[in-house]
Short mmCIF file of C-alpha atoms and ligand atoms in Angstrom, two decimals:
data_model
loop_
_atom_site.label_atom_id
_atom_site.label_comp_id
_atom_site.label_asym_id
_atom_site.label_seq_id
_atom_site.Cartn_x
_atom_site.Cartn_y
_atom_site.Cartn_z
CA UNK A 12 108.00 47.31 143.46
CA UNK A 13 110.14 50.45 143.73
CA UNK A 14 111.81 51.47 146.90
CA UNK A 15 111.72 54.97 148.43
CA UNK A 16 115.20 55.90 147.08
CA UNK A 17 114.17 55.05 143.46
CA UNK A 18 110.97 57.08 143.69
CA UNK A 19 112.87 59.98 145.14
CA UNK A 20 115.44 59.84 142.29
CA UNK A 21 112.60 59.62 139.72
CA UNK A 22 110.84 62.60 141.29
CA UNK A 23 114.09 64.54 141.32
CA UNK A 24 114.75 63.79 137.63
CA UNK A 25 111.16 64.71 136.70
CA UNK A 26 111.54 68.02 138.53
CA UNK A 27 114.89 68.78 136.85
CA UNK A 28 113.58 67.88 133.38
CA UNK A 29 110.45 69.96 133.98
CA UNK A 30 112.50 72.93 135.15
CA UNK A 31 114.84 72.67 132.14
CA UNK A 32 111.83 72.53 129.84
CA UNK A 33 110.40 75.67 131.43
CA UNK A 34 113.73 77.50 131.08
CA UNK A 35 114.11 76.49 127.43
CA UNK A 36 110.51 77.51 126.69
CA UNK A 37 111.12 80.91 128.35
CA UNK A 38 114.37 81.45 126.46
CA UNK A 39 112.56 80.87 123.17
CA UNK A 40 109.19 82.45 124.00
CA UNK A 41 110.35 85.81 125.36
CA UNK A 42 112.23 86.96 122.22
CA UNK A 43 109.51 85.59 119.94
CA UNK A 44 106.80 87.42 121.90
CA UNK A 45 108.93 90.58 121.88
CA UNK A 46 109.36 90.33 118.12
CA UNK A 47 105.61 90.21 117.56
CA UNK A 48 104.61 92.72 120.22
CA UNK A 49 107.33 95.35 119.75
CA UNK A 50 105.68 97.30 116.89
CA UNK A 51 102.43 97.41 118.82
CA UNK A 52 104.17 98.68 121.93
CA UNK A 53 106.15 101.33 120.05
CA UNK A 54 103.01 103.32 119.31
CA UNK A 55 100.31 103.67 116.72
CA UNK A 56 101.06 103.12 113.09
CA UNK A 57 101.44 106.33 111.18
CA UNK A 58 102.21 108.45 114.22
CA UNK A 59 102.41 112.11 113.32
CA UNK A 60 105.68 113.96 113.68
CA UNK A 61 107.20 117.35 112.88
CA UNK A 62 109.51 117.37 109.87
CA UNK A 63 111.71 120.31 108.89
CA UNK A 64 110.62 121.65 105.52
CA UNK A 65 113.05 124.55 105.00
CA UNK A 66 114.39 127.67 106.63
CA UNK A 67 111.95 130.56 106.85
CA UNK A 68 114.22 132.83 104.79
CA UNK A 69 113.46 130.55 101.81
CA UNK A 70 109.70 131.00 102.18
CA UNK A 71 108.26 133.80 100.04
CA UNK A 72 104.86 135.38 99.57
CA UNK A 73 103.85 133.03 96.76
CA UNK A 74 103.81 129.21 96.90
CA UNK A 75 107.21 127.60 96.43
CA UNK A 76 107.71 123.84 96.19
CA UNK A 77 109.99 122.16 98.74
CA UNK A 78 110.83 118.48 98.95
CA UNK A 79 111.13 116.61 102.22
CA UNK A 80 112.42 113.13 102.91
CA UNK A 81 111.29 111.26 105.98
CA UNK A 82 111.24 107.75 107.38
CA UNK A 83 107.75 106.39 107.79
CA UNK A 84 107.21 103.53 110.24
CA UNK A 85 104.01 101.54 109.97
CA UNK A 86 104.11 98.45 112.19
CA UNK A 87 106.94 96.32 110.83
CA UNK A 88 107.19 98.36 107.66
CA UNK A 89 109.82 101.09 107.49
CA UNK A 90 110.06 103.09 104.30
CA UNK A 91 111.73 106.24 103.12
CA UNK A 92 109.23 108.62 101.62
CA UNK A 93 109.61 111.88 99.73
CA UNK A 94 106.97 114.52 99.40
CA UNK A 95 106.72 117.89 97.73
CA UNK A 96 105.00 120.55 99.79
CA UNK A 97 104.17 124.11 98.80
CA UNK A 98 104.95 126.75 101.39
CA UNK A 99 104.43 130.49 101.51
CA UNK A 100 103.74 133.29 103.97
CA UNK A 101 100.18 134.54 104.28
CA UNK A 102 99.22 137.36 106.66
CA UNK A 103 102.59 136.98 108.34
CA UNK A 104 102.12 133.27 109.01
CA UNK A 105 103.59 130.28 107.15
CA UNK A 106 101.25 128.09 105.13
CA UNK A 107 102.08 124.60 103.88
CA UNK A 108 99.95 122.65 101.43
CA UNK A 109 100.25 119.33 99.67
CA UNK A 110 101.00 119.16 95.97
CA UNK A 111 98.96 115.93 95.63
CA UNK A 112 95.76 116.40 93.65
CA UNK A 113 92.68 115.11 95.46
CA UNK A 114 91.36 113.50 92.29
CA UNK A 115 93.88 110.73 91.52
CA UNK A 116 97.05 112.00 93.13
CA UNK A 117 98.94 113.75 90.35
CA UNK A 118 101.28 116.57 91.42
CA UNK A 119 99.72 119.99 91.02
CA UNK A 120 101.79 122.98 89.92
CA UNK A 121 101.55 126.60 91.01
CA UNK A 122 100.89 128.99 88.15
CA UNK A 123 101.71 132.53 89.30
CA UNK A 124 100.05 134.18 86.28
CA UNK A 125 96.55 133.26 87.49
CA UNK A 126 97.47 132.51 91.13
CA UNK A 127 96.10 128.97 90.95
CA UNK A 128 97.28 125.40 91.28
CA UNK A 129 96.78 123.37 88.10
CA UNK A 130 96.71 119.61 87.84
CA UNK A 131 98.20 118.40 84.55
CA UNK A 132 96.41 115.03 84.56
CA UNK A 133 92.70 115.81 84.26
CA UNK A 134 92.56 119.59 84.46
CA UNK A 135 91.56 120.27 88.06
CA UNK A 136 92.24 123.80 89.25
CA UNK A 137 92.59 124.99 92.85
CA UNK A 138 92.79 128.53 94.19
CA UNK A 139 95.58 129.69 96.52
CA UNK A 140 93.56 128.49 99.53
CA UNK A 141 93.43 125.02 97.97
CA UNK A 142 89.71 125.21 97.17
CA UNK A 143 88.50 123.47 94.03
CA UNK A 144 87.86 126.00 91.25
CA UNK A 145 87.40 123.40 88.52
CA UNK A 146 86.94 119.60 88.85
CA UNK A 147 87.09 116.68 88.64
CA UNK A 148 88.94 116.99 91.98
CA UNK A 149 86.35 116.18 94.68
CA UNK A 150 87.81 118.24 97.52
CA UNK A 151 90.29 120.92 98.49
CA UNK A 152 94.05 120.48 98.76
CA UNK A 153 94.78 119.78 102.42
CA UNK A 154 97.12 121.99 104.41
CA UNK A 155 99.69 120.87 106.93
CA UNK A 156 100.00 122.16 110.47
CA UNK A 157 103.10 124.32 110.68
CA UNK A 158 105.45 125.69 113.31
CA UNK A 159 108.57 127.81 113.23
CA UNK A 160 111.51 126.94 115.44
CA UNK A 161 114.89 128.68 115.35
CA UNK A 162 114.06 130.18 111.97
CA UNK A 163 113.10 126.85 110.41
CA UNK A 164 109.67 125.87 109.10
CA UNK A 165 108.33 122.51 110.26
CA UNK A 166 105.25 120.64 108.99
CA UNK A 167 103.25 117.97 110.79
CA UNK A 168 103.47 114.77 108.75
CA UNK A 169 101.33 111.71 109.46
FE1 LIG B 211 94.36 115.79 89.25
FE2 LIG B 211 92.89 113.98 88.02
S1 LIG B 211 94.64 113.68 89.23
S2 LIG B 211 92.63 116.10 88.05
#
């Protein structure tokens, strides 16, 4: 049979071992939980942001292609992306439109002779507004939201 001093020592050791176990678990669990939760806490995947396209003195009355490079963060994935965007001034306001055909994603080209965008892959044609003139493209070329700050043109990229 154990005496009171032995039980007290056993209880003390159990408490110390339990406390050390809790500390070790916390030391390991907090960084692991942070690793898995951090992307979710940083915001939604594909958050939209303004990206500088060019300076406004480079933007003319007819569509001109500009290339942007941006870092896209989607959860744990971080990738550098490039995109070509047409920009021009229409009724005194900047317009920015994708160059990605809505059929299968080929890059469209502006043809100033007929004031249309032509897709070289399957022959889709879009007017200056981005509307489909000739298929197989199923829908219009989307435009980007734009803003001008300090003489620079920015587009909203998702
Ligand atoms: Fe443009 Fe097919 S990808 S018409």
